[in-house]
Short mmCIF file of C-alpha atoms in Angstrom, two decimals:
data_model
loop_
_atom_site.label_atom_id
_atom_site.label_comp_id
_atom_site.label_asym_id
_atom_site.label_seq_id
_atom_site.Cartn_x
_atom_site.Cartn_y
_atom_site.Cartn_z
CA MET A 1 73.94 14.92 91.33
CA LYS A 2 71.30 16.81 93.34
CA CYS A 3 72.70 15.44 96.60
CA LEU A 4 76.20 16.41 95.48
CA LEU A 5 75.10 20.00 94.78
CA VAL A 6 73.31 20.28 98.13
CA GLY A 7 76.36 18.94 99.92
CA LEU A 8 78.65 21.34 98.07
CA LEU A 9 76.38 24.29 98.88
CA THR A 10 76.32 23.30 102.55
CA PHE A 11 80.12 23.06 102.56
CA VAL A 12 80.48 26.52 101.00
CA LEU A 13 78.04 28.06 103.49
CA CYS A 14 79.89 26.47 106.40
CA ILE A 15 83.15 27.96 105.15
CA HIS A 16 81.60 31.38 104.59
CA PHE A 17 79.93 31.61 107.99
CA GLY A 18 82.30 29.42 109.96
CA ASN A 19 84.02 32.38 111.62
CA ALA A 20 80.78 33.99 112.80
CA ALA A 21 79.33 32.29 115.88
CA TYR A 22 76.91 35.17 116.54
CA LYS A 23 76.21 34.11 120.10
CA LEU A 24 76.03 37.70 121.34
CA GLN A 25 72.60 39.30 121.04
CA GLU A 26 72.32 42.93 120.08
CA ARG A 27 70.48 44.76 122.87
CA PHE A 28 70.93 48.45 122.05
CA ASN A 29 72.27 50.38 119.08
CA TRP A 30 72.60 53.96 117.92
CA LYS A 31 73.46 55.80 114.75
CA GLN A 32 74.46 58.67 117.04
CA LEU A 33 74.02 59.09 120.77
CA ASP A 34 71.09 60.92 122.31
CA PHE A 35 70.78 62.29 125.84
CA ALA A 36 67.70 62.47 128.06
CA PHE A 37 67.29 66.23 128.48
CA PRO A 38 64.63 67.33 130.97
CA ASN A 39 62.55 68.77 128.14
CA GLU A 40 62.69 69.40 124.41
CA ASN A 41 63.27 73.15 124.78
CA LEU A 42 66.49 72.60 126.71
CA LYS A 43 67.63 70.05 124.14
CA GLN A 44 67.03 72.47 121.28
CA GLN A 45 68.82 75.19 123.22
CA ALA A 46 71.85 72.92 123.67
CA LEU A 47 71.85 71.98 119.99
CA ALA A 48 71.64 75.62 118.91
CA SER A 49 74.48 76.72 121.20
CA GLY A 50 76.79 73.80 120.37
CA ASP A 51 76.63 72.48 123.90
CA TYR A 52 75.22 69.26 122.43
CA ILE A 53 76.72 68.00 119.16
CA PRO A 54 75.42 64.45 118.62
CA GLN A 55 78.09 63.50 116.06
CA ASN A 56 80.87 64.22 118.56
CA ALA A 57 79.82 61.64 121.15
CA LEU A 58 81.58 58.26 121.24
CA PRO A 59 80.72 55.64 123.91
CA VAL A 60 83.78 53.82 125.27
CA GLY A 61 82.77 52.06 128.51
CA VAL A 62 79.89 49.87 129.68
CA GLU A 63 78.95 48.32 133.03
CA HIS A 64 75.80 46.54 134.20
CA TRP A 65 74.42 46.27 137.73
CA GLN A 66 70.82 45.22 138.48
CA ASN A 67 68.66 47.80 136.67
CA PRO A 68 71.09 50.42 135.34
CA LEU A 69 73.32 49.82 132.34
CA PHE A 70 76.07 52.43 132.58
CA VAL A 71 77.68 53.98 129.49
CA THR A 72 80.58 56.45 129.49
CA ILE A 73 81.36 59.09 126.87
CA PRO A 74 84.69 60.95 127.12
CA ARG A 75 84.79 64.66 126.34
CA TRP A 76 87.15 64.31 123.39
CA ARG A 77 85.31 66.93 121.33
CA ASP A 78 82.87 69.78 121.85
CA GLY A 79 79.24 69.21 122.68
CA ILE A 80 79.28 66.30 125.15
CA PRO A 81 76.65 67.23 127.76
CA ALA A 82 77.36 64.27 130.10
CA THR A 83 80.24 61.81 130.47
CA LEU A 84 78.76 59.31 132.97
CA THR A 85 75.34 58.06 131.89
CA TYR A 86 73.02 55.08 132.20
CA ILE A 87 70.09 53.33 130.58
CA ASN A 88 67.07 52.53 132.75
CA MET A 89 66.48 48.96 131.66
CA ASP A 90 63.05 48.85 133.27
CA HIS A 91 61.93 51.45 130.74
CA SER A 92 64.24 50.64 127.81
CA VAL A 93 64.52 46.95 127.03
CA THR A 94 66.08 47.47 123.62
CA GLY A 95 66.31 50.06 120.85
CA SER A 96 68.20 53.38 120.89
CA PRO A 97 67.40 54.95 124.26
CA ALA A 98 68.47 58.43 125.28
CA LEU A 99 71.28 58.28 127.83
CA ILE A 100 70.50 59.60 131.32
CA PRO A 101 73.26 61.48 133.19
CA TYR A 102 74.34 59.72 136.39
CA PRO A 103 73.62 60.52 139.10
CA ASP A 104 72.26 63.79 137.65
CA TRP A 105 73.07 66.60 135.23
CA ARG A 106 74.84 68.76 137.77
CA SER A 107 77.30 65.96 138.61
CA ASN A 108 78.42 65.94 134.95
CA THR A 109 79.49 69.58 134.85
CA ALA A 110 82.81 69.87 133.01
CA GLY A 111 85.50 71.63 135.03
CA ASP A 112 83.64 71.63 138.36
CA CYS A 113 86.39 69.53 139.88
CA ALA A 114 85.19 69.02 143.45
CA ASN A 115 81.55 68.31 142.65
CA SER A 116 81.38 66.77 139.20
CA ILE A 117 83.00 64.41 136.70
CA THR A 118 84.67 65.96 133.69
CA THR A 119 85.63 62.82 131.72
CA ALA A 120 85.12 59.15 132.52
CA TYR A 121 86.34 56.16 130.55
CA ARG A 122 85.88 52.60 131.83
CA ILE A 123 84.13 52.07 135.14
CA LYS A 124 83.53 49.21 137.58
CA VAL A 125 80.78 48.13 139.98
CA ASP A 126 82.02 46.05 142.92
CA GLU A 127 80.20 43.32 144.83
CA CYS A 128 79.37 45.81 147.60
CA GLY A 129 77.12 47.84 145.31
CA ARG A 130 79.59 50.67 144.72
CA LEU A 131 80.35 52.27 141.36
CA TRP A 132 84.01 53.22 140.91
CA VAL A 133 84.70 56.03 138.44
CA LEU A 134 88.07 57.62 137.73
CA ASP A 135 87.59 61.20 136.58
CA THR A 136 90.58 61.95 134.36
CA GLY A 137 89.75 65.66 134.56
CA THR A 138 90.64 66.04 130.89
CA LEU A 139 89.09 67.76 127.88
CA GLY A 140 90.12 66.93 124.33
CA ILE A 141 92.33 64.13 123.03
CA GLY A 142 95.92 63.86 121.85
CA ASN A 143 97.60 67.22 121.37
CA THR A 144 94.32 69.03 122.12
CA THR A 145 94.19 67.66 125.69
CA THR A 146 93.93 70.01 128.64
CA ASN A 147 93.61 69.06 132.32
CA PRO A 148 91.27 71.50 134.07
CA CYS A 149 90.92 69.02 136.95
CA PRO A 150 93.25 66.50 138.61
CA TYR A 151 92.77 62.75 138.34
CA ALA A 152 90.26 61.77 141.03
CA VAL A 153 88.66 58.52 142.18
CA ASN A 154 84.88 58.88 142.63
CA VAL A 155 82.86 56.15 144.35
CA PHE A 156 79.04 56.09 144.31
CA ASP A 157 76.65 54.13 146.51
CA LEU A 158 74.25 52.56 144.01
CA ALA A 159 71.59 52.06 146.68
CA THR A 160 71.28 55.80 147.31
CA HIS A 161 72.82 57.12 144.05
CA THR A 162 75.10 59.41 146.02
CA ARG A 163 78.83 59.91 145.90
CA ILE A 164 80.40 58.55 149.07
CA ARG A 165 84.05 59.34 148.34
CA ARG A 166 86.26 61.49 146.16
CA TYR A 167 90.02 60.99 146.31
CA GLU A 168 92.51 62.97 144.23
CA LEU A 169 95.53 61.03 143.06
CA ARG A 170 98.78 62.41 144.47
CA PRO A 171 101.00 64.45 142.13
CA GLU A 172 103.61 61.68 142.28
CA ASP A 173 101.03 59.13 141.08
CA THR A 174 101.01 60.70 137.61
CA ASN A 175 103.46 62.33 135.24
CA ALA A 176 103.34 64.69 132.27
CA ASN A 177 102.36 61.87 129.90
CA THR A 178 99.74 60.16 132.08
CA PHE A 179 96.63 58.82 130.38
CA ILE A 180 94.44 56.42 132.38
CA ALA A 181 91.44 54.73 130.79
CA ASN A 182 91.10 51.43 132.69
CA ILE A 183 90.23 50.38 136.23
CA ALA A 184 90.13 47.11 138.17
CA VAL A 185 88.61 46.71 141.64
CA ASP A 186 89.81 44.11 144.15
CA ILE A 187 87.52 43.21 147.09
CA GLY A 188 89.15 41.12 149.80
CA LYS A 189 87.75 39.93 153.14
CA SER A 190 85.24 42.79 153.48
CA CYS A 191 83.95 45.85 151.66
CA ASP A 192 86.53 47.94 153.51
CA ASP A 193 89.30 45.62 152.31
CA ALA A 194 89.07 47.10 148.82
CA PHE A 195 91.71 48.23 146.35
CA ALA A 196 91.40 49.88 142.96
CA TYR A 197 94.09 49.66 140.28
CA PHE A 198 94.59 52.11 137.42
CA SER A 199 96.76 51.51 134.34
CA ASP A 200 98.69 54.53 133.05
CA GLU A 201 98.79 53.85 129.33
CA LEU A 202 101.09 56.66 128.20
CA GLY A 203 102.89 57.37 131.49
CA TYR A 204 103.76 53.64 131.81
CA GLY A 205 102.77 52.93 135.38
CA LEU A 206 100.27 51.10 137.59
CA ILE A 207 98.56 52.94 140.45
CA ALA A 208 97.07 51.21 143.50
CA TYR A 209 94.50 52.82 145.79
CA SER A 210 93.46 51.48 149.21
CA TRP A 211 89.89 52.22 150.29
CA GLU A 212 90.66 51.54 153.95
CA GLN A 213 93.79 53.69 154.06
CA ASN A 214 92.40 56.25 151.59
CA LYS A 215 95.85 56.34 150.07
CA SER A 216 97.47 55.63 146.70
CA TRP A 217 100.90 54.62 145.41
CA ARG A 218 102.47 54.06 142.00
CA PHE A 219 104.45 51.22 140.45
CA SER A 220 106.44 52.69 137.57
CA GLY A 221 109.41 52.00 135.37
CA HIS A 222 108.70 48.28 134.95
CA SER A 223 109.49 47.25 131.39
CA TYR A 224 106.31 45.15 131.25
CA PHE A 225 104.29 48.38 131.31
CA PHE A 226 105.88 49.58 128.07
CA PRO A 227 104.70 48.96 124.49
CA ASP A 228 106.39 46.41 122.29
CA PRO A 229 108.10 48.40 119.49
CA LEU A 230 107.28 45.58 117.05
CA ARG A 231 103.52 45.61 117.79
CA GLY A 232 102.48 49.19 117.08
CA ASP A 233 100.89 48.69 113.65
CA TYR A 234 97.11 48.22 113.31
CA ASN A 235 94.68 47.37 110.51
CA ILE A 236 91.06 47.88 111.56
CA ALA A 237 88.00 48.64 109.41
CA GLY A 238 90.16 49.20 106.33
CA LEU A 239 92.37 51.73 108.12
CA ASN A 240 96.08 51.27 108.66
CA PHE A 241 97.48 53.32 111.53
CA GLN A 242 100.10 53.22 114.26
CA TRP A 243 99.47 53.40 118.00
CA GLY A 244 103.06 52.62 118.90
CA GLU A 245 103.21 54.48 122.22
CA GLU A 246 100.32 52.63 123.88
CA GLY A 247 101.53 50.86 127.02
CA ILE A 248 99.76 49.03 129.87
CA PHE A 249 96.03 49.10 129.23
CA GLY A 250 93.49 46.36 129.97
CA MET A 251 93.50 44.57 133.35
CA ALA A 252 91.67 41.56 134.79
CA LEU A 253 91.66 40.08 138.28
CA SER A 254 91.48 36.36 138.99
CA PRO A 255 89.31 34.81 141.71
CA ILE A 256 90.87 34.85 145.19
CA ARG A 257 93.54 32.15 145.41
CA SER A 258 94.57 29.92 148.28
CA ASP A 259 96.92 32.54 149.74
CA GLY A 260 94.08 35.09 149.99
CA TYR A 261 95.21 37.21 147.04
CA ARG A 262 94.25 37.52 143.39
CA THR A 263 96.36 37.50 140.26
CA MET A 264 96.24 40.59 138.09
CA TYR A 265 96.61 39.99 134.36
CA PHE A 266 97.43 42.95 132.14
CA SER A 267 98.70 43.79 128.69
CA PRO A 268 100.04 46.87 126.92
CA LEU A 269 97.88 47.86 123.98
CA ALA A 270 100.85 47.80 121.59
CA SER A 271 101.64 44.20 122.47
CA HIS A 272 100.47 40.63 121.84
CA ARG A 273 101.62 39.44 125.27
CA GLN A 274 99.95 39.17 128.67
CA PHE A 275 101.70 39.72 132.01
CA ALA A 276 100.77 38.77 135.56
CA VAL A 277 101.45 39.83 139.15
CA SER A 278 99.94 38.92 142.51
CA THR A 279 97.84 41.55 144.26
CA ARG A 280 99.92 40.71 147.33
CA ILE A 281 102.58 42.84 145.65
CA LEU A 282 100.26 45.59 144.43
CA ARG A 283 98.63 45.98 147.85
CA ASP A 284 102.01 46.56 149.51
CA GLU A 285 103.22 50.16 149.23
CA THR A 286 106.74 49.13 150.24
CA ARG A 287 107.15 47.03 147.07
CA VAL A 288 106.85 49.84 144.51
CA GLU A 289 110.63 49.96 144.03
CA ASP A 290 111.43 46.32 144.79
CA SER A 291 109.11 44.03 142.86
CA TYR A 292 110.58 43.57 139.40
CA HIS A 293 110.95 39.79 139.65
CA ASP A 294 107.45 39.36 141.08
CA PHE A 295 105.96 40.17 137.66
CA LEU A 296 105.71 37.37 135.13
CA ALA A 297 105.63 37.48 131.32
CA LEU A 298 103.27 34.95 129.70
CA ASP A 299 103.30 33.71 126.10
CA GLU A 300 102.15 35.79 123.15
CA ARG A 301 98.58 35.33 121.97
CA GLY A 302 99.62 35.21 118.32
CA PRO A 303 99.32 37.69 115.43
CA ASN A 304 96.50 40.23 115.17
CA SER A 305 95.74 40.07 118.88
CA HIS A 306 95.87 43.63 120.22
CA THR A 307 93.49 44.05 123.13
CA THR A 308 92.23 47.02 125.17
CA ALA A 309 89.80 45.38 127.61
CA ARG A 310 89.74 42.15 129.60
CA VAL A 311 87.70 40.70 132.45
CA MET A 312 87.76 37.41 134.37
CA SER A 313 84.82 35.53 135.85
CA GLU A 314 84.77 34.08 139.35
CA ASP A 315 85.40 30.63 137.87
CA GLY A 316 88.53 31.74 136.05
CA VAL A 317 87.37 32.43 132.47
CA GLU A 318 89.06 35.49 130.98
CA LEU A 319 87.36 37.37 128.15
CA PHE A 320 89.21 39.98 126.11
CA ASN A 321 88.47 42.06 123.05
CA LEU A 322 90.44 41.40 119.87
CA ILE A 323 90.29 44.74 118.10
CA ASP A 324 92.16 43.55 114.97
CA GLN A 325 89.74 40.66 114.47
CA ASN A 326 86.38 42.29 115.31
CA ALA A 327 86.03 39.59 117.93
CA VAL A 328 85.95 38.65 121.61
CA GLY A 329 88.43 36.03 122.76
CA CYS A 330 88.66 33.78 125.81
CA TRP A 331 91.15 31.85 127.92
CA HIS A 332 90.56 29.59 130.93
CA SER A 333 93.15 30.42 133.57
CA SER A 334 93.54 26.76 134.55
CA MET A 335 95.18 26.17 131.15
CA PRO A 336 98.59 27.32 129.90
CA TYR A 337 98.60 30.79 128.36
CA SER A 338 99.44 29.75 124.82
CA PRO A 339 97.57 30.28 121.53
CA GLN A 340 96.10 26.77 121.33
CA PHE A 341 94.20 27.46 124.56
CA HIS A 342 92.79 30.81 123.39
CA GLY A 343 89.35 30.74 121.83
CA ILE A 344 87.01 33.04 119.92
CA VAL A 345 83.60 33.32 121.57
CA ASP A 346 82.12 35.58 118.89
CA ARG A 347 83.07 37.78 115.97
CA ASP A 348 81.24 40.07 113.56
CA ASP A 349 83.01 42.05 110.85
CA VAL A 350 80.32 44.72 110.95
CA GLY A 351 78.76 44.78 114.41
CA LEU A 352 81.94 44.17 116.40
CA VAL A 353 84.23 46.65 114.66
CA PHE A 354 86.30 47.76 117.66
CA PRO A 355 84.65 46.01 120.63
CA ALA A 356 85.84 48.69 123.04
CA ASP A 357 84.72 47.20 126.35
CA VAL A 358 83.87 43.74 127.73
CA LYS A 359 82.27 43.14 131.14
CA ILE A 360 80.75 40.27 133.16
CA ASP A 361 77.98 41.20 135.60
CA GLU A 362 76.86 39.62 138.87
CA ASN A 363 74.56 37.21 136.97
CA LYS A 364 77.44 35.98 134.77
CA ASP A 365 76.00 37.79 131.77
CA VAL A 366 78.53 39.30 129.37
CA TRP A 367 78.16 42.84 128.00
CA VAL A 368 80.14 44.09 125.00
CA LEU A 369 80.19 47.63 123.63
CA SER A 370 81.45 48.25 120.07
CA ASP A 371 82.03 51.78 118.78
CA ARG A 372 84.16 51.85 115.56
CA MET A 373 86.62 54.07 117.41
CA PRO A 374 89.40 54.18 114.76
CA VAL A 375 86.87 55.31 112.15
CA PHE A 376 85.61 58.02 114.53
CA LEU A 377 89.15 59.26 115.24
CA LEU A 378 90.87 58.82 111.88
CA SER A 379 88.14 58.95 109.25
CA GLU A 380 84.41 59.75 109.35
CA LEU A 381 81.48 57.72 110.60
CA ASP A 382 78.39 57.34 108.44
CA TYR A 383 75.58 58.59 110.69
CA ASN A 384 72.96 57.01 108.45
CA ASP A 385 74.33 53.66 109.61
CA VAL A 386 74.34 52.04 113.06
CA ASN A 387 77.71 52.92 114.63
CA PHE A 388 77.44 51.95 118.29
CA ARG A 389 76.12 48.68 119.68
CA ILE A 390 75.76 46.95 123.03
CA TYR A 391 75.56 43.16 123.00
CA THR A 392 74.84 40.67 125.75
CA ALA A 393 74.80 36.90 126.30
CA PRO A 394 75.27 34.47 129.20
CA LEU A 395 78.92 33.61 129.75
CA SER A 396 78.11 29.89 129.58
CA THR A 397 76.54 30.36 126.13
CA LEU A 398 79.54 32.26 124.81
CA ILE A 399 82.19 29.74 125.83
CA GLU A 400 80.15 26.64 124.98
CA GLY A 401 82.07 24.47 122.55
CA THR A 402 85.24 26.57 122.77
CA VAL A 403 88.60 25.68 124.23
CA CYS A 404 87.60 27.77 127.27
CA ASP A 405 84.70 25.46 128.14
CA GLN A 406 86.00 23.01 130.73
CA ARG A 407 83.19 20.62 129.76
CA SER A 408 84.63 20.42 126.24
CA ASN A 409 87.47 18.16 125.16
CA VAL A 410 87.85 19.84 121.79
CA TYR A 411 91.17 21.69 121.92
CA GLY A 412 93.18 22.72 118.93
CA PRO A 413 94.37 25.44 116.58
CA HIS A 414 91.02 25.70 114.73
CA ASN A 415 89.61 27.39 117.83
CA SER A 416 92.61 29.53 118.65
CA VAL A 417 92.94 33.30 118.51
CA ALA A 418 95.84 33.18 116.08
CA ALA A 419 94.06 30.95 113.59
CA VAL A 420 90.83 32.91 113.16
CA LYS A 421 91.05 35.08 110.05
CA PRO A 422 88.39 36.02 107.50
CA LEU A 423 88.65 34.09 104.25
CA HIS A 424 88.20 37.30 102.28
CA PRO A 425 88.93 40.85 103.48
CA ILE A 426 85.76 42.56 104.61
CA TYR A 427 87.26 46.03 104.13
CA PRO A 428 89.73 47.04 101.43
CA LYS A 429 93.15 47.88 102.82
CA THR A 430 93.45 51.66 102.92
CA TYR A 431 96.39 53.74 104.06
CA LEU A 432 95.84 57.17 105.54
CA ASN A 433 97.56 60.29 104.31
CA PRO A 434 97.61 63.73 105.91
CA THR A 435 95.31 65.38 103.37
CA ALA A 436 92.58 62.84 102.71
CA LYS A 437 90.30 60.80 104.93
CA PRO A 438 88.97 57.53 103.53
CA SER A 439 85.25 57.03 103.85
CA TYR A 440 83.98 54.15 105.94
CA VAL A 441 81.72 51.83 103.99
CA ALA A 442 79.52 49.62 106.13
CA ILE A 443 78.32 46.18 105.11
CA PRO A 444 74.90 45.06 106.36
CA SER A 445 75.15 42.70 109.31
CA SER A 446 73.33 39.37 109.34
CA ARG A 447 72.60 39.77 113.05
CA PRO A 448 68.96 40.42 113.96
CA SER A 449 68.22 44.07 114.67
CA TYR A 450 65.83 45.28 117.34
CA LEU A 451 65.35 48.68 115.72
CA PRO A 452 62.82 49.85 113.11
CA PRO A 453 64.14 50.96 109.70
CA TYR A 454 65.94 54.30 109.74
CA SER A 455 63.94 57.25 108.44
CA GLY A 456 66.06 60.19 109.55
CA SER A 457 67.63 63.08 107.68
CA GLN A 458 70.83 63.16 105.66
CA ARG A 459 74.15 62.69 107.38
CA PRO A 460 75.34 65.93 108.99
CA ASN A 461 78.86 67.23 108.68
CA VAL A 462 81.28 66.25 111.43
CA PRO A 463 82.61 69.33 113.26
CA ASN A 464 86.36 69.70 113.56
CA ALA A 465 86.22 71.05 117.12
CA PHE A 466 88.08 68.92 119.63
CA LEU A 467 88.11 70.89 122.87
CA TYR A 468 84.87 70.79 124.80
CA ASN A 469 83.41 74.21 125.60
CA GLN A 470 86.22 76.13 123.90
CA GLN A 471 84.08 78.62 122.01
CA HIS A 472 81.32 79.20 124.51
CA ASN A 473 80.05 78.60 127.98
CA ALA A 474 78.08 75.38 128.17
CA LEU A 475 74.78 74.79 129.89
CA THR A 476 74.14 71.96 132.27
CA TYR A 477 70.58 70.88 132.95
CA ASP A 478 68.89 70.12 136.22
CA ALA A 479 65.24 69.08 136.17
CA ALA A 480 64.54 70.82 139.46
CA ASN A 481 66.63 73.97 139.19
CA GLY A 482 66.83 74.53 135.43
CA PRO A 483 69.94 75.37 133.43
CA HIS A 484 73.10 76.81 134.95
CA LEU A 485 76.45 77.73 133.46
CA PHE A 486 79.62 75.68 133.48
CA PRO A 487 82.74 77.63 134.45
CA ALA A 488 84.07 79.64 131.51
CA ILE A 489 86.74 77.82 129.54
CA ALA A 490 89.20 80.66 130.18
CA GLN A 491 88.85 80.03 133.91
CA ILE A 492 89.33 76.31 133.38
CA GLN A 493 92.47 76.80 131.31
CA GLN A 494 94.05 78.96 134.02
CA ILE A 495 94.25 75.94 136.32
CA GLN A 496 95.09 73.25 133.79
CA HIS A 497 98.21 71.16 134.24
CA PRO A 498 101.35 71.97 132.23
CA ALA A 499 101.69 70.66 128.69
CA PRO A 500 103.25 67.19 128.41
CA ALA A 501 107.01 67.11 128.20
CA ALA A 502 108.90 65.27 125.51
CA ARG A 503 108.72 61.50 125.90
CA GLU A 504 111.68 59.48 126.95
CA GLY A 505 112.70 56.41 125.00
CA LEU A 506 111.17 53.04 125.68
CA GLY A 507 112.62 51.10 128.56
CA SER A 508 114.56 47.96 127.80
CA TYR A 509 112.75 44.65 127.89
CA ALA A 510 113.89 41.98 130.29
CA THR A 511 113.52 38.24 130.36
CA SER A 512 110.83 37.05 132.76
CA ARG A 513 111.60 34.68 135.59
CA SER A 514 109.52 32.03 137.28
CA VAL A 515 108.32 33.25 140.65
CA PRO A 516 107.12 31.22 143.65
CA TRP A 517 103.57 32.59 143.84
CA TRP A 518 102.93 31.74 140.19
CA GLN A 519 104.28 28.19 140.55
CA GLN A 520 102.24 27.70 143.70
CA HIS A 521 98.89 28.77 142.22
CA HIS A 522 99.08 27.50 138.63
#
């Protein structure tokens, strides 16, 4: 009888924890973000003036290169003193470090278009030691958005921490609905043979930029860039909401193939399907109007498989976030793109609520940032709880034993994206209404924490301000020269772009065709 009880208990525990691999290790976490001001007096001055409102900062992008770990914070609300920041990992191994503006405070001045970055989302370091940052030039989010600056590509030399190029996208590269939050960088035969690609989520286009030509062009109107009208409903962290307009979003580039080009994989956010195209097409400006049949539609991943970020290793393993499942998925590009060949490398129904960004660095270490974004946007975060986390693990550790591990012969639905569902709902299903915001209730995570117990003050109220610097001039901080003023918001608004026009209907979907380059390389 005793053996039977022990066996039954073991079986129950295996069922309860079977969906939580917990291979990722929590490296950093924050209840709310802090910034490394030059001194405490300047920090208190910023807090008093509203130039720094800790509860308004949400991290959305992460990138690792040698020592720095970069973190981006868009200026969706007031009080964001810097949008491009980093953690000095020589000084901060773990914990809740203050974020350091990169390359300095002055370069994060909102509205100083030619010299600074107003808002950055996801960023990319290439193999030549360059950091690529697209400044969207925007303040606010949704119907509060203004564009004091044009979209501009900024490239930094990480050896000297200086900006080596700024390129403004052409007016014809964007439209009234444009919103770009993702970037992919393609290095060919040399560091000069470099292209960057930008996905226009709400303007439904794909922009290519050539480093050598210092020129950009836009692929637009392709139905694969549009959202799927049947995939616009989301249930995350107990919130039900609709992001039905979200088109092309996350992108990943394959290793260089035998013809000298890569394959780009991409997916609209409101979709469960992945698409592909050769960079031979994207690198050719003459193909912007004549490339429809060079794009390929792959299979659907299965239900509950919306994704905003993806990345592929040099040996062909694609990782992607699964925002509905609080998980990170995988697929090996040598296998068919079908659900039985999609795996879950890790999931956590507390720590990985909205894993916003996934990256692989030069050492094949994976970095994942989670930020509870829907709760931040649609409800209220509990600032007595840990809200933002950065995880890391070797890629080989994450895929070990999954369908993505080429050393494993264990393939099947039990390891597929579509099959992984919690046995019991972690969060009660809650529907939003216009007058009430449901509170977010966190459940303690069983992951080890690197931080000491919290001993701070009570949770502050969340301000309702959405437009950065609307009520006052903001101060920027320079350790050498002291504080100086941002341009007044009235001056910024005089040069902002026109308000978005009414959206056109979704383009019709077309049946994909087999194309020669895909058949040749798969």
